[in-house]
PDB file of C-alpha atoms and ligand atoms in Angstrom:
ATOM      1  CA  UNK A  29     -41.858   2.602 -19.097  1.00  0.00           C
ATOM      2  CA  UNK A  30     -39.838   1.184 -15.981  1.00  0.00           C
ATOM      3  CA  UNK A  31     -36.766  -0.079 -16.914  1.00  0.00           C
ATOM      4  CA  UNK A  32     -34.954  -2.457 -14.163  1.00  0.00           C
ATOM      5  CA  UNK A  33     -31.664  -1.113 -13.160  1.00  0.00           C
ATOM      6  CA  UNK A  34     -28.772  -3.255 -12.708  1.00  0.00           C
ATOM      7  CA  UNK A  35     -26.371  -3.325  -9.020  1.00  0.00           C
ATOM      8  CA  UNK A  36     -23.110  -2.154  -8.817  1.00  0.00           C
ATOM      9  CA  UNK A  37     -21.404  -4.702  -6.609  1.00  0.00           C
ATOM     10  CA  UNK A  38     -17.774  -3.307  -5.564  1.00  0.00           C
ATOM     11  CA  UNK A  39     -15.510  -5.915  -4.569  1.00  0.00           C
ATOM     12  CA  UNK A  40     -12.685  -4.330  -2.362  1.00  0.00           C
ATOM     13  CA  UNK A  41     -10.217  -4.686   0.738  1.00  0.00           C
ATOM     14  CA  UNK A  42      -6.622  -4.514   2.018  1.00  0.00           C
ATOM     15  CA  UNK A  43      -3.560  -5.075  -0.145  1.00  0.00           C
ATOM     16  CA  UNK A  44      -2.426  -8.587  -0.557  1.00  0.00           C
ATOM     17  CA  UNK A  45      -5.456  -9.856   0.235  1.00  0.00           C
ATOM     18  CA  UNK A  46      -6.409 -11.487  -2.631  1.00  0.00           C
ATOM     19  CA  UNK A  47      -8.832  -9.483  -4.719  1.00  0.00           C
ATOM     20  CA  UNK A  48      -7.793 -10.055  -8.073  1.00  0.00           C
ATOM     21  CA  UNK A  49      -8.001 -14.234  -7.507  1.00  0.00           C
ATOM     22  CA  UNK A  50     -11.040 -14.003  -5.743  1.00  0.00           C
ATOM     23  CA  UNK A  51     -12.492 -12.044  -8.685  1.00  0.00           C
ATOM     24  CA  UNK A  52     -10.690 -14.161 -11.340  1.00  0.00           C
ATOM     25  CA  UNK A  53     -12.078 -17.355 -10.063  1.00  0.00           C
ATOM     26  CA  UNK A  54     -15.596 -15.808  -9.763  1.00  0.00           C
ATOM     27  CA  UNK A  55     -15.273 -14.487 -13.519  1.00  0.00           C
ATOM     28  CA  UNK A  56     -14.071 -18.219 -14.676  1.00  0.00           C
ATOM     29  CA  UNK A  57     -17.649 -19.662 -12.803  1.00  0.00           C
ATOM     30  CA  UNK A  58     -20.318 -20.436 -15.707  1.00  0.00           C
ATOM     31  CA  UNK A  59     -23.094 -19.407 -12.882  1.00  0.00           C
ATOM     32  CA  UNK A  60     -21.840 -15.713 -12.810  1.00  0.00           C
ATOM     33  CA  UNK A  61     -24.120 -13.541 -14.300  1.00  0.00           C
ATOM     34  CA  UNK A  62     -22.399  -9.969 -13.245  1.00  0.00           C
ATOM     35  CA  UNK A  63     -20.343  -8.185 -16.012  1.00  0.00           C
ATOM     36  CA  UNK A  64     -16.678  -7.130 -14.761  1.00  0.00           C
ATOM     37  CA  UNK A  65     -15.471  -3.736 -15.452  1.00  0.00           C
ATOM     38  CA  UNK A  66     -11.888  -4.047 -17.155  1.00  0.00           C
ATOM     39  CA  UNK A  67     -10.128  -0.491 -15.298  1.00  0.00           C
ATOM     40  CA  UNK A  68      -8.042   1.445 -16.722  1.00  0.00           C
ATOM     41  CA  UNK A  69      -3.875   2.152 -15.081  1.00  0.00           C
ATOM     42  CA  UNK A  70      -0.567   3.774 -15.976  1.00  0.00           C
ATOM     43  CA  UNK A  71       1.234   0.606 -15.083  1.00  0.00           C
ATOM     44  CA  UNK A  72       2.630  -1.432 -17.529  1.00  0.00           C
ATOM     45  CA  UNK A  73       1.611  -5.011 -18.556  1.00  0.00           C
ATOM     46  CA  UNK A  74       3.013  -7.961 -16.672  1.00  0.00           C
ATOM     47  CA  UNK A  75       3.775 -11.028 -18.750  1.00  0.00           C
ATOM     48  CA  UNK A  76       0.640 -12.469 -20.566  1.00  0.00           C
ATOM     49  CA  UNK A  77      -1.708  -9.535 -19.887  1.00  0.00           C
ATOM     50  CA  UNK A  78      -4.150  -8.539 -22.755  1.00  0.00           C
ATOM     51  CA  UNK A  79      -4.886  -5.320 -22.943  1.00  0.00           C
ATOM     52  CA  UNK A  80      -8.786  -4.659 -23.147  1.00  0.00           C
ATOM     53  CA  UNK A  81      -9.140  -7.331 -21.541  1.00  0.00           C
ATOM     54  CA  UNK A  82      -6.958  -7.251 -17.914  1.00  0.00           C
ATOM     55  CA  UNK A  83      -6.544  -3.670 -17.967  1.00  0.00           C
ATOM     56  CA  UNK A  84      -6.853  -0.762 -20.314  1.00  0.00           C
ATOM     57  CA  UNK A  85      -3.664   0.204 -20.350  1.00  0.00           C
ATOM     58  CA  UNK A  86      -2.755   3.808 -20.072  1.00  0.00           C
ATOM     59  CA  UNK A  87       0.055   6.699 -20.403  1.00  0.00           C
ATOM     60  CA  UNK A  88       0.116   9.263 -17.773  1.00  0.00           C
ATOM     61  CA  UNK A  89      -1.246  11.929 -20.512  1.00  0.00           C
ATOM     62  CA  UNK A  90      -4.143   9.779 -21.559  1.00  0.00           C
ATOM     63  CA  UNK A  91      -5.145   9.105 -17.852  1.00  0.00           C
ATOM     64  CA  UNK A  92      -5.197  12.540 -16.726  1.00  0.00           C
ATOM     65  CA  UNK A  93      -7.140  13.495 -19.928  1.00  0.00           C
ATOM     66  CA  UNK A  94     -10.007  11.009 -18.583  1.00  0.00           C
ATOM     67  CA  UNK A  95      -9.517  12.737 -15.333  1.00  0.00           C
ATOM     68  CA  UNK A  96     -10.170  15.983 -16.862  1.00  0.00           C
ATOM     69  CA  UNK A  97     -13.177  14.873 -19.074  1.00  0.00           C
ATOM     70  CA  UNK A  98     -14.686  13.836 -16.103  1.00  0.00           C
ATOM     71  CA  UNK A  99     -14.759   9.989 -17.689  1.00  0.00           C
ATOM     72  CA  UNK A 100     -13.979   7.667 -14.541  1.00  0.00           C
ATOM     73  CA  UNK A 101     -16.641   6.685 -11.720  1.00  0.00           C
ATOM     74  CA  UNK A 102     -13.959   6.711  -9.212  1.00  0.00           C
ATOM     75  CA  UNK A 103      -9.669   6.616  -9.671  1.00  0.00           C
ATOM     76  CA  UNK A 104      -7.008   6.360  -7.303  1.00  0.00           C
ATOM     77  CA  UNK A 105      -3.129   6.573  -7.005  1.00  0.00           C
ATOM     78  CA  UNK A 106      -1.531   3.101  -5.777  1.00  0.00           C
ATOM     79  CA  UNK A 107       1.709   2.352  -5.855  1.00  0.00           C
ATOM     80  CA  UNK A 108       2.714   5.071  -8.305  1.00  0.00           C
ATOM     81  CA  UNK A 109       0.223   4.487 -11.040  1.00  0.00           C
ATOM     82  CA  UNK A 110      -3.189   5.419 -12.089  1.00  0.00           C
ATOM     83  CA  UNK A 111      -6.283   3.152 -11.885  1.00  0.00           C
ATOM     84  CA  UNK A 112      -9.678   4.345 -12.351  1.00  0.00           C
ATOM     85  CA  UNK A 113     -12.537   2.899 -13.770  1.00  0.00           C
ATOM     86  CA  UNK A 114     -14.402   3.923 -16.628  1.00  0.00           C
ATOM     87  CA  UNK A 115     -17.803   5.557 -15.992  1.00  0.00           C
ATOM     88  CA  UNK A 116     -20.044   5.209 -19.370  1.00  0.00           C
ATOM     89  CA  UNK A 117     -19.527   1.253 -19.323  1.00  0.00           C
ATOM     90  CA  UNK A 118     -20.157   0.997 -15.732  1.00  0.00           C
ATOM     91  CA  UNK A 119     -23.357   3.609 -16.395  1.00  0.00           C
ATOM     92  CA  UNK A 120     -24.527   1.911 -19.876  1.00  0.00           C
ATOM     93  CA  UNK A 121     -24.346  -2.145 -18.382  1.00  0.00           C
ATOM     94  CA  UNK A 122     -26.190  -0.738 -15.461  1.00  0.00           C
ATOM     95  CA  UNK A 123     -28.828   0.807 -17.244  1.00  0.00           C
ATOM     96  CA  UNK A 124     -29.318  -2.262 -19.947  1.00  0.00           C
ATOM     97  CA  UNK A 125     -30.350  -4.079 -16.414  1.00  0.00           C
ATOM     98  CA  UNK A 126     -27.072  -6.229 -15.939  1.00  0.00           C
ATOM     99  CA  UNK A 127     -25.233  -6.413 -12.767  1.00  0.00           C
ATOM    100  CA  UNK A 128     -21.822  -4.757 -12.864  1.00  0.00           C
ATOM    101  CA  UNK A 129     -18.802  -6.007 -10.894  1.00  0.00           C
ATOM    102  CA  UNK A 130     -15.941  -3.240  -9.344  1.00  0.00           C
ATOM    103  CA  UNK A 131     -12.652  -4.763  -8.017  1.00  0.00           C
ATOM    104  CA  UNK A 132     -10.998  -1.944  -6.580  1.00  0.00           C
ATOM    105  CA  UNK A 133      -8.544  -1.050  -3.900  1.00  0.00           C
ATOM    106  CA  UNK A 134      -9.945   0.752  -1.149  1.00  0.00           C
ATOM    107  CA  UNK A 135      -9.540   5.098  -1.798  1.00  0.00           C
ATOM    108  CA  UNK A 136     -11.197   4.255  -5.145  1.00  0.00           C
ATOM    109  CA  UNK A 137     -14.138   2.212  -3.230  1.00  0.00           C
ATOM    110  CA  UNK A 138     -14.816   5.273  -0.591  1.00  0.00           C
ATOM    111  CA  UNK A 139     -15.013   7.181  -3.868  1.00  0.00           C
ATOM    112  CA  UNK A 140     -17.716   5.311  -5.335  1.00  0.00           C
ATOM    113  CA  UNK A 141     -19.547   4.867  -1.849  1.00  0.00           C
ATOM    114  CA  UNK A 142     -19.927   8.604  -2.112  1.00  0.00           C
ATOM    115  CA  UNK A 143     -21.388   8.260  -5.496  1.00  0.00           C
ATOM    116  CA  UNK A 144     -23.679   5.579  -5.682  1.00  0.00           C
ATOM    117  CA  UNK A 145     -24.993   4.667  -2.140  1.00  0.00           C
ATOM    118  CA  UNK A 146     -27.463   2.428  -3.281  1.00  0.00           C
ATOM    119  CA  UNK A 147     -24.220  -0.317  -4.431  1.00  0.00           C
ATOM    120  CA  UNK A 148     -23.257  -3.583  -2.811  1.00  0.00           C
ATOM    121  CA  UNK A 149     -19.834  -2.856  -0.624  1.00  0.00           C
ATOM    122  CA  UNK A 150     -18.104  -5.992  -0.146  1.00  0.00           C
ATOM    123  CA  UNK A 151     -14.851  -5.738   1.706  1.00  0.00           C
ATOM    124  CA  UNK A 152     -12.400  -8.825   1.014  1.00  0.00           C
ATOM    125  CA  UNK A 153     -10.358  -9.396   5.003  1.00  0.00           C
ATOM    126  CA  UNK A 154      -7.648 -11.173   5.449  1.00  0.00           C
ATOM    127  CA  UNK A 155      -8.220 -14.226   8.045  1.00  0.00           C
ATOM    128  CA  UNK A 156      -5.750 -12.625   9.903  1.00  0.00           C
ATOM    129  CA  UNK A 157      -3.047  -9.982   9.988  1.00  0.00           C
ATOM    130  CA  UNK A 158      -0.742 -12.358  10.927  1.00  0.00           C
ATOM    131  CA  UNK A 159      -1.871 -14.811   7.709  1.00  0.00           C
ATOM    132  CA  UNK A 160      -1.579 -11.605   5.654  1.00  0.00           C
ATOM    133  CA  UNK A 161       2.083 -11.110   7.144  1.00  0.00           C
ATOM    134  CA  UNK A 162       2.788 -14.450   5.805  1.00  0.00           C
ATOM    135  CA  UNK A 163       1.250 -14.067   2.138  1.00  0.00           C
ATOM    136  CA  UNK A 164       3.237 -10.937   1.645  1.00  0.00           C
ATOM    137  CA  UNK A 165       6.548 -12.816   2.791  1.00  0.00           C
ATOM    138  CA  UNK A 166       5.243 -15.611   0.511  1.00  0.00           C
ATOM    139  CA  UNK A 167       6.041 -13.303  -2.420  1.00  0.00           C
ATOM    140  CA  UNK A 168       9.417 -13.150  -1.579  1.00  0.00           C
ATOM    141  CA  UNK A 169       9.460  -9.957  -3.529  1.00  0.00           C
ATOM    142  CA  UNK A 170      10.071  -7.651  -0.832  1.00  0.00           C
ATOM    143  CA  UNK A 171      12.193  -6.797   2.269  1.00  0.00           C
ATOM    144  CA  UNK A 172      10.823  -7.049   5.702  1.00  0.00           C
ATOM    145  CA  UNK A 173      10.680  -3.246   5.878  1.00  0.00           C
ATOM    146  CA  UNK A 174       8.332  -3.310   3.086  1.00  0.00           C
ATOM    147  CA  UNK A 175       6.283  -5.605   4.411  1.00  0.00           C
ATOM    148  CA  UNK A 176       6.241  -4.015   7.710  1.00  0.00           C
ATOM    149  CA  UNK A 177       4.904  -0.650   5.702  1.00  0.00           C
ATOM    150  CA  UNK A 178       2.341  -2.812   4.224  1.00  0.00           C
ATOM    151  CA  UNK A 179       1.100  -4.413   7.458  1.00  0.00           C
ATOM    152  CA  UNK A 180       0.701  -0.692   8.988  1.00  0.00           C
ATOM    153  CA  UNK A 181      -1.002  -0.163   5.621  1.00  0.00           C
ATOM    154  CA  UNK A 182      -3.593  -3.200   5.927  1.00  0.00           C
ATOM    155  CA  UNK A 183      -4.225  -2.044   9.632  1.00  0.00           C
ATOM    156  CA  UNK A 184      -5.584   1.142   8.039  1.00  0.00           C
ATOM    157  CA  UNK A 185      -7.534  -0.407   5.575  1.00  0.00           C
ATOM    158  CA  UNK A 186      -9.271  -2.855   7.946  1.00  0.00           C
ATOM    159  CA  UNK A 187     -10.252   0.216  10.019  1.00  0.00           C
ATOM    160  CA  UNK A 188     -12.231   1.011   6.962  1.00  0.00           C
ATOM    161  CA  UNK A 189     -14.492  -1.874   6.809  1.00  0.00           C
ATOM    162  CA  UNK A 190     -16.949   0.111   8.442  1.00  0.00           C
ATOM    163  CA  UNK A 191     -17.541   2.079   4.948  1.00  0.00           C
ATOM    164  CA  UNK A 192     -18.478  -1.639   3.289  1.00  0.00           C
ATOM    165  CA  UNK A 193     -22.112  -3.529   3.812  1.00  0.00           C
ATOM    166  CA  UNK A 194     -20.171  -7.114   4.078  1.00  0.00           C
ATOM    167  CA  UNK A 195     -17.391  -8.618   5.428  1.00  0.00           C
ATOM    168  CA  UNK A 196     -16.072 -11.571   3.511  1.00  0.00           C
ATOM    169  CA  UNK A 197     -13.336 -13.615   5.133  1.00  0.00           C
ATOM    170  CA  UNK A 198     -10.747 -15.070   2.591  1.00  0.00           C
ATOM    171  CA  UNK A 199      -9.725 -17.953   3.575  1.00  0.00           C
ATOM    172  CA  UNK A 200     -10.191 -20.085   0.911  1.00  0.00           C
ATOM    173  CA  UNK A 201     -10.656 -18.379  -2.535  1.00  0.00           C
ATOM    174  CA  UNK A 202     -13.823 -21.083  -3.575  1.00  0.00           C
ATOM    175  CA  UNK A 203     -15.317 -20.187  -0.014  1.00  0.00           C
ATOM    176  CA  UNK A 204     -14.835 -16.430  -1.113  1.00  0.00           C
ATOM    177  CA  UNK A 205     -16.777 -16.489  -4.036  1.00  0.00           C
ATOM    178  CA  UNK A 206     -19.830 -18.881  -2.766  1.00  0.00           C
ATOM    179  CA  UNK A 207     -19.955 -16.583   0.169  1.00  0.00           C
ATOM    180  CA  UNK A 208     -19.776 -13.440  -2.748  1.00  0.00           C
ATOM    181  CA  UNK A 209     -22.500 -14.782  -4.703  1.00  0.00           C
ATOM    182  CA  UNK A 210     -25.082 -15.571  -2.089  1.00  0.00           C
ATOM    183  CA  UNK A 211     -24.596 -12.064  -0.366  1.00  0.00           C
ATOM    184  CA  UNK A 212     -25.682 -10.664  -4.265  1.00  0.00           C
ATOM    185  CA  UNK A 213     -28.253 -12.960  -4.666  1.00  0.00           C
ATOM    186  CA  UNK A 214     -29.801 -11.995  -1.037  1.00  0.00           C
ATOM    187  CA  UNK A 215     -28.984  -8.582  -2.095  1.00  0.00           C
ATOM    188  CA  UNK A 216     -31.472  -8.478  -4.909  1.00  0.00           C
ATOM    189  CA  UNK A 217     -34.161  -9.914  -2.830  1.00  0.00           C
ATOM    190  CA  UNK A 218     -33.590  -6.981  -0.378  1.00  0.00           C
ATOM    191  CA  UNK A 219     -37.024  -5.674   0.585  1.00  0.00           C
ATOM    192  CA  UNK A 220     -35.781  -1.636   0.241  1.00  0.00           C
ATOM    193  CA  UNK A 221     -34.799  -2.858  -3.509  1.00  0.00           C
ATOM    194  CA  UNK A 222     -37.814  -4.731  -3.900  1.00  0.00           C
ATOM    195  CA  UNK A 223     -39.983  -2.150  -3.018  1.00  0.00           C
ATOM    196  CA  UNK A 224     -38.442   0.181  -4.860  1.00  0.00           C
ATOM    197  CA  UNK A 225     -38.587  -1.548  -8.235  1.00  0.00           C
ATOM    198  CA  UNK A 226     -42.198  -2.221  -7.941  1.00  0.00           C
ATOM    199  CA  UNK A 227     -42.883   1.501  -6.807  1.00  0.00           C
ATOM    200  CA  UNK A 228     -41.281   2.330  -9.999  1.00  0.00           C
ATOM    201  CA  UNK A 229     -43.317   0.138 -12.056  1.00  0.00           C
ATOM    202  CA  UNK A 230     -46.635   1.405 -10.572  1.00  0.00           C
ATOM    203  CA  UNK A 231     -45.193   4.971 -11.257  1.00  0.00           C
ATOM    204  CA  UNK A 232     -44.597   4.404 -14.747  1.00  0.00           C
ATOM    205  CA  UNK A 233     -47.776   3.141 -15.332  1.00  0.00           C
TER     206      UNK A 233
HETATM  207  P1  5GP B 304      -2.516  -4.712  -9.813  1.00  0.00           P
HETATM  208  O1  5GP B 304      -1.502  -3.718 -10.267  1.00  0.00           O
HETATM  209  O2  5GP B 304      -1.919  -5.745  -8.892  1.00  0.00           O
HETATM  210  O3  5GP B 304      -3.282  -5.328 -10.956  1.00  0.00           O
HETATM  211  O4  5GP B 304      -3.612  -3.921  -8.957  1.00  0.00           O
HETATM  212  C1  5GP B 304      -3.216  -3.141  -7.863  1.00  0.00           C
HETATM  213  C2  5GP B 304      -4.441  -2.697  -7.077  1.00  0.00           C
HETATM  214  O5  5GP B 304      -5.260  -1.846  -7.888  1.00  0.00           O
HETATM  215  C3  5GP B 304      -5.349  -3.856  -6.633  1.00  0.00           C
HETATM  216  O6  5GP B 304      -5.657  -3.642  -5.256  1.00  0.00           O
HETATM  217  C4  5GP B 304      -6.583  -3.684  -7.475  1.00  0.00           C
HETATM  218  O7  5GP B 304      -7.753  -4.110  -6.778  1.00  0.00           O
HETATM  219  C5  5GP B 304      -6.609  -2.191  -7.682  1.00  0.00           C
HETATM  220  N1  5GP B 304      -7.395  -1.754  -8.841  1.00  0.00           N
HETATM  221  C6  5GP B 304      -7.572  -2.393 -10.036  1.00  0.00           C
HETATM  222  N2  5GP B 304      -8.366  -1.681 -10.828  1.00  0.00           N
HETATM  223  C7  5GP B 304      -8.733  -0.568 -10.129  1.00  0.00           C
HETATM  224  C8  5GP B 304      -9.568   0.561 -10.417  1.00  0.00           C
HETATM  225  O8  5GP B 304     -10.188   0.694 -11.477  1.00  0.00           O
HETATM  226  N3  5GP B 304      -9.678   1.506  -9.446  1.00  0.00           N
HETATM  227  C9  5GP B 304      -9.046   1.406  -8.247  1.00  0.00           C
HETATM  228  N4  5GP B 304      -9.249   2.379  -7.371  1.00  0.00           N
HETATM  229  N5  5GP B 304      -8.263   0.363  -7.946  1.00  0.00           N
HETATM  230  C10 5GP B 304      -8.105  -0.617  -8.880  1.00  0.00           C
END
């Protein structure tokens, strides 16, 4: 019996960026119809995170445990902690047909690249370096130093674009996420995918 398999969308890009906003606002849209995989990480909770619901949150031992047992998709060190993300919900959503949404920094996404080359790689860029200069001064959180680290950082990053499918400009986060949902929606009309389903269906006959 052919069974249609959902598409892992991964949702990625340089630090600062934006990510997490781009993919809150997209998770408080009624028209969304992906499911978002909550990771797991060793850091703590900041104020008014829910655990099971942000993050799973993690120690250290429990982490490298799932590590071990060989129970996250993809996991990377940033910033001193853990985050991974766990592989039996991302496997089970996929296979009851539902979309499944990954927003990840980048090591994790080259990770999952490797794994499942048939997801949708969506990198999240800055409009500029020099706009992404400004958002991380915007924080006021950390020294120029720091930001100067993080700037060489980003310029890394964007040299990775080239492992991603899109290229979605943040510049506004509601531009973000229309331009996020028509590249899925164009993605599942994708004649490779297309073809592929209904080969499937004939073969299961
Ligand atoms: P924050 O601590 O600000 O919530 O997240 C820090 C970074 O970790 C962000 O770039 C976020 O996209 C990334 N991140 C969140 N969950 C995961 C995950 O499951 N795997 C990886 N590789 N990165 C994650």
């Amino acid at each position: 019996m052919y069974k249609k398999r959902g598409l892992l969308i991964v949702l990625s890009g340089p630090s600062g960026v934006g990510k997490g906003t781009v993919r809150k606002e997209l998770f408080t849209q009624p028209n969304t119809n992906y499911e978002y995989s909550i990771s797991m990480t060793t850091r703590s909770p900041r104020e008014g995170e829910v655990d099971g619901s942000d993050y799973f949150f993690k120690t250290r031992e429990e982490f490298e445990k799932l590590i071990a047992e060989e129970k996250l998709l993809e996991y990377a060190e940033y910033v001193g902690n853990y985050y991974g993300t766990p592989l039996d919900y991302v496997n089970e959503t996929l296979d009851a047909g539902r979309d499944v949404f990954l927003e990840i920094e980048v090591v994790g996404a080259a990770q999952v690249r490797k794994k499942v080359p048939d997801g949708l790689f969506i990198f999240l860029a800055p409009p500029s370096l020099s706009d992404l200069e400004e958002r991380l001064i915007g924080r006021g959180t950390e020294d120029r130093e720091i930001i100067a680290s993080r700037i060489g950082k980003a310029r890394e990053e964007l040299e990775m674009m080239n492992l991603y499918d899109y290229v979605v400009e943040n510049d506004e986060v509601l531009n973000a996420c229309e331009k996020i949902n028509a590249i899925v929606t164009a993605e599942h009309c994708r004649r490779e995918r297309v073809e592929k389903r209904y080969l499937q269906m004939l073969e299961g006959e």
